[in-house]
Short mmCIF file of C-alpha atoms in Angstrom, two decimals:
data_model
loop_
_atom_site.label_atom_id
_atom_site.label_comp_id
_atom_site.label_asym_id
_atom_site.label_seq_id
_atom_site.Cartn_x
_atom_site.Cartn_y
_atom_site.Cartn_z
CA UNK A 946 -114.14 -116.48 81.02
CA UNK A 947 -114.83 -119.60 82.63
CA UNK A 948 -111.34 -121.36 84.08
CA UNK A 949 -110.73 -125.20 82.28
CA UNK A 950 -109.31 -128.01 84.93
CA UNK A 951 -108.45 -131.58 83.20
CA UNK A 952 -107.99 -134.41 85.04
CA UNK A 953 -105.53 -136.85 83.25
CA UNK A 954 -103.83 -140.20 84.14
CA UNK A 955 -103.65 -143.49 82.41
CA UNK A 956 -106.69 -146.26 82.61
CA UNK A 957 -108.16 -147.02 85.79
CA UNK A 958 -106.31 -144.35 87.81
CA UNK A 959 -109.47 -142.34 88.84
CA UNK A 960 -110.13 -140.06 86.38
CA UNK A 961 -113.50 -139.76 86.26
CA UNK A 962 -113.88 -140.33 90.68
CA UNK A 963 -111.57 -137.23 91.23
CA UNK A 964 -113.51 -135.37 88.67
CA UNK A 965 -117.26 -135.95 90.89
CA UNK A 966 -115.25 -135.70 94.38
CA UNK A 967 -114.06 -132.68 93.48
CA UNK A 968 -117.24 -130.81 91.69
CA UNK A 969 -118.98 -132.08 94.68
CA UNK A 970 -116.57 -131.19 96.96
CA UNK A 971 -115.56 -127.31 95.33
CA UNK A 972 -118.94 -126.50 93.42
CA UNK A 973 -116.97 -127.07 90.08
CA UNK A 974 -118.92 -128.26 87.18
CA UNK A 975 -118.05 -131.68 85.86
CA UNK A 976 -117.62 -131.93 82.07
CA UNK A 977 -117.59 -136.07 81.69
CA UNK A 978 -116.35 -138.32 78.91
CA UNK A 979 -119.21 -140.65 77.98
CA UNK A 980 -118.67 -143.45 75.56
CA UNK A 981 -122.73 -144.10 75.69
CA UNK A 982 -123.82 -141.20 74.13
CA UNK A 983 -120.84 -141.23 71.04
CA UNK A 984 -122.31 -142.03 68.04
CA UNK A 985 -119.54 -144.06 66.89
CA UNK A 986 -118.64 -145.97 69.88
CA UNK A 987 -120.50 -148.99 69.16
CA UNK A 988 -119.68 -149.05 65.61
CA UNK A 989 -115.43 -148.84 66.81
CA UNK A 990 -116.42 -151.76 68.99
CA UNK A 991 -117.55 -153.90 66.28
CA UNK A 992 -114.85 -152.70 63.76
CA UNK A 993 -112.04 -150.83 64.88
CA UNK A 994 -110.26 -150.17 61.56
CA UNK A 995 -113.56 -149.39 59.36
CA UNK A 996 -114.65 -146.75 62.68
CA UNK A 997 -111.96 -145.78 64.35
CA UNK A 998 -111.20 -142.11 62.08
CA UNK A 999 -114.96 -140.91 62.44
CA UNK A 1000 -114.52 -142.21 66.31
CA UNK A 1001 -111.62 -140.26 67.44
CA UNK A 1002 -112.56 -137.13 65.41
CA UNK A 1003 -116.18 -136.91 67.32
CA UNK A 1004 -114.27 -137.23 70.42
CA UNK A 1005 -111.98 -134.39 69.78
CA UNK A 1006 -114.56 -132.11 68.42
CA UNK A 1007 -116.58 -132.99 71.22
CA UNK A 1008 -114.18 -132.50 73.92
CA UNK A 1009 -113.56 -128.99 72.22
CA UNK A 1010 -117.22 -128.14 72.53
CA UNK A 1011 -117.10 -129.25 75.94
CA UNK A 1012 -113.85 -126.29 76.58
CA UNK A 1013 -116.06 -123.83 74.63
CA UNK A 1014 -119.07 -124.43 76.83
CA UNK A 1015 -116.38 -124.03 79.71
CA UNK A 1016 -114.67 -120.75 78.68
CA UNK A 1017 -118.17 -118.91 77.62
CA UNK A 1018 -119.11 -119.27 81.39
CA UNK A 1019 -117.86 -117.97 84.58
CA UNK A 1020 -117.35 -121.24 86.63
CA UNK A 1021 -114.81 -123.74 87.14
CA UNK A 1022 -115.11 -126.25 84.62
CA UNK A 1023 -113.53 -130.29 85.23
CA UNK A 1024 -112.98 -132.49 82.42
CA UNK A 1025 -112.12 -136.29 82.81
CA UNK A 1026 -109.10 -136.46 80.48
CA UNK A 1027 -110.10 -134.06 77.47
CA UNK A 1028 -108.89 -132.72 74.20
CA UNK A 1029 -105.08 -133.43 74.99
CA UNK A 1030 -105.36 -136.08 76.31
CA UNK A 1031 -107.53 -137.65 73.39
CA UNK A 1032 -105.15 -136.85 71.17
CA UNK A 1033 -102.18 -137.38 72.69
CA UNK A 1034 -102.83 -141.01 74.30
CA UNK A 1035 -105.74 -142.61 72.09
CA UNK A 1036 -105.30 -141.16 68.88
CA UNK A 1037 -101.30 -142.30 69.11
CA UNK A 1038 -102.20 -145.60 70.46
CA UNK A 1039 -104.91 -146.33 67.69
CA UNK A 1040 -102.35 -145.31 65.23
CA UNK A 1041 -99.86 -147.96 66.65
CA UNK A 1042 -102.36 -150.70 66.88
CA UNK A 1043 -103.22 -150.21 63.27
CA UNK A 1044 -106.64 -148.92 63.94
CA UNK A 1045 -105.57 -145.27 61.61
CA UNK A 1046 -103.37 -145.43 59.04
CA UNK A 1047 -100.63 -142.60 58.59
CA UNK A 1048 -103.26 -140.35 56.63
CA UNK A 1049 -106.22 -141.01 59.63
CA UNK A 1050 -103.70 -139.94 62.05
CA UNK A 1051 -102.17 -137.00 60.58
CA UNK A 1052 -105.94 -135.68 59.98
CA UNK A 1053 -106.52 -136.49 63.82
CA UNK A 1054 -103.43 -134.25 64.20
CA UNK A 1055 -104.60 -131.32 62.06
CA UNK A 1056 -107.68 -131.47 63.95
CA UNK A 1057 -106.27 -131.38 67.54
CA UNK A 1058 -104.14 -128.94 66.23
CA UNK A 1059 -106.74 -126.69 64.83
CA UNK A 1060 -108.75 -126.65 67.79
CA UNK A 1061 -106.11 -126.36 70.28
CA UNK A 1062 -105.16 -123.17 68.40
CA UNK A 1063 -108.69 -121.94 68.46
CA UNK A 1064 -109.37 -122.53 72.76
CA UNK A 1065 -107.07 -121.52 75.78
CA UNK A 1066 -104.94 -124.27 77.02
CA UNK A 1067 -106.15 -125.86 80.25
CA UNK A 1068 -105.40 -123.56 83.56
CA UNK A 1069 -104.44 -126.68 84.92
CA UNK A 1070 -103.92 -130.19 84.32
CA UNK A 1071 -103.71 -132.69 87.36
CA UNK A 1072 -102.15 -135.73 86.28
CA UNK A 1073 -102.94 -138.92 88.17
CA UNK A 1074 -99.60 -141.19 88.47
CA UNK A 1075 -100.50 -144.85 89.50
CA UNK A 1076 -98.14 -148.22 89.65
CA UNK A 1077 -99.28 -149.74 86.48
CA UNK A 1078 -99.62 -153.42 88.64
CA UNK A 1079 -102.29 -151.16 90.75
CA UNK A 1080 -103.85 -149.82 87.16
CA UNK A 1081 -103.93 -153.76 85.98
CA UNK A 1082 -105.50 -154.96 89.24
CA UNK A 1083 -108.15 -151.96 89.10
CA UNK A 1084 -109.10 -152.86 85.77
CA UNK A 1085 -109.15 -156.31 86.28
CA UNK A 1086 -111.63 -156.49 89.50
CA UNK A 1087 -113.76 -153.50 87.08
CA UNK A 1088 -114.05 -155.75 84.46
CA UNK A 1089 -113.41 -152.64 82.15
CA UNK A 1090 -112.12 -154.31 79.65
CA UNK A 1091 -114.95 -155.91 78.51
CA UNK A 1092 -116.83 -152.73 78.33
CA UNK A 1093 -113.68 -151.23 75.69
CA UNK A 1094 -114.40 -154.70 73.69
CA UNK A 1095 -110.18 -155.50 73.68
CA UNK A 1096 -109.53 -152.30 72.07
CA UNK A 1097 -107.65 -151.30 75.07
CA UNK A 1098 -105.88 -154.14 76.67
CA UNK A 1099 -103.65 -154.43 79.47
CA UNK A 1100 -101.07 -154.82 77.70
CA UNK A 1101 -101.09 -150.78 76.38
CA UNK A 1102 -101.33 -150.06 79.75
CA UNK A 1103 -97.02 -148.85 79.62
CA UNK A 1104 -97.47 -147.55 75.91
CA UNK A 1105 -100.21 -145.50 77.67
CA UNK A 1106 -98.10 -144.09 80.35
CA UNK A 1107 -94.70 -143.08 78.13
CA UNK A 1108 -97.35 -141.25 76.13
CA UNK A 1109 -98.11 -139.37 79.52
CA UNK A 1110 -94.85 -138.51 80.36
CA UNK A 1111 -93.72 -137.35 76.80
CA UNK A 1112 -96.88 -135.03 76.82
CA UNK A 1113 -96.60 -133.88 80.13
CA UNK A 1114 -93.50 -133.27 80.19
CA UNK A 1115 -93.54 -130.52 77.83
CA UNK A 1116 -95.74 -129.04 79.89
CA UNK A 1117 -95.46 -125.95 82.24
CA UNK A 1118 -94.96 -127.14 85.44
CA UNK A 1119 -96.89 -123.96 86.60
CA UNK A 1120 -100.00 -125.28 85.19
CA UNK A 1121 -99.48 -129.16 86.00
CA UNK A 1122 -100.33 -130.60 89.47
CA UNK A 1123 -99.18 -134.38 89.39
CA UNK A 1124 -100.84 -136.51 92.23
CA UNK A 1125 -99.40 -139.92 93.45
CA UNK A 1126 -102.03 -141.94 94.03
CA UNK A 1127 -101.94 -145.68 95.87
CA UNK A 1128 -104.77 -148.44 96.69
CA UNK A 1129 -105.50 -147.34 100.00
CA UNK A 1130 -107.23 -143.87 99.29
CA UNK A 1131 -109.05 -145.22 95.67
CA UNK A 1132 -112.03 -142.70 96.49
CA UNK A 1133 -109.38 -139.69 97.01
CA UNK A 1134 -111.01 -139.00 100.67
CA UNK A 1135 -107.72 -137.59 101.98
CA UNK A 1136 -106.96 -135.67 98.67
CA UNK A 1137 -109.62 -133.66 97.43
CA UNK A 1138 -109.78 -131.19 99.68
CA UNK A 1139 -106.22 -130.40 99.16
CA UNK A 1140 -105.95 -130.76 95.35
CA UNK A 1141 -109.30 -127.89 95.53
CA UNK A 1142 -107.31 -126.01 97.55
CA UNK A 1143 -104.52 -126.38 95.42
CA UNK A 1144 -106.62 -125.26 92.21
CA UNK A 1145 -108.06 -122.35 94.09
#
């Protein structure tokens, strides 16, 4: 059975650049989140309340297929955020900005639920812990926000990050691996090496 690695962390802290580094860097396979190829994405963009249910619900199902594809192999597999984190950071902040009512939510809930039950837990989660003024400068000189439309502002930015620490820390701290990261190393040069090691 193929071993599951997630790389988790709020906006802008480097989820999806650790991810590459280290498949290119350990021979892992990289399992990406990619909001061009969701067939609701555009639709949420446009109208966040009529879109956001069928939205969130592809994403965990597809993040679930993503850990099946993972565990029927043999490799290393490296997801940028994933299943938990879906649920646990968007689907709770969606239902707080009004985008799912109380039913939408607790469906989202049953559904994480359901398919948690069904797959292995992560072998490890590596949770990338930045200064939110460092998160809100990254995002700033990205211009990311225009690409989420305002549906994640920079204002959720500390909402996002007490979800992450309520989450992780129920954790086992046997399967969590929580990296400080800072603006001088934003390409994780002088990490990746030793967070491969680390997962080895």
């Amino acid at each position: 059975m193929g071993k599951l690695i997630t790389i988790v962390g709020n906006n802008a802290s480097g989820k999806t650049t650790l991810t590459q580094a280290l498949c290119r860097e350990a021979g892992f396979t990289a399992y990406l989140e990619s909001h061009a190829d969701r067939p609701y994405q555009p639709q949420f963009s446009q109208d966040v309340r009529r879109y956001a249910l069928p939205n969130q619900i592809d994403y965990l199902l597809r993040r679930a297929e993503q850990e099946s594809q993972i565990r029927a192999g043999a490799a290393v597999g490296v997801q940028d955020g994933g299943l938990d984190q879906d649920y646990h950071l968007y689907c709770r902040l969606f239902h707080h900005k009004g985008f799912l009512d109380d039913q939408e939510f607790d469906l989202c809930r049953r559904t994480y639920q359901a398919l948690r039950r069904g797959l292995p837990a992560p072998d490890l989660i590596v949770w990338l812990r930045a200064p939110l003024d460092l998160l809100r400068q990254r995002l700033q000189a990205r211009a990311r926000m225009i690409d989420l439309n305002q549906i994640v502002t920079l204002n959720d930015l500390p909402l996002l990050e007490s979800y992450l620490e309520e989450w992780l820390g129920r954790v086992d701290p046997d399967h969590l691996l929580i990296v400080k990261i800072d603006a001088e190393d934003e390409w994780f040069s002088g990490l990746v090496e030793q967070i491969a090691q680390a997962i080895d």
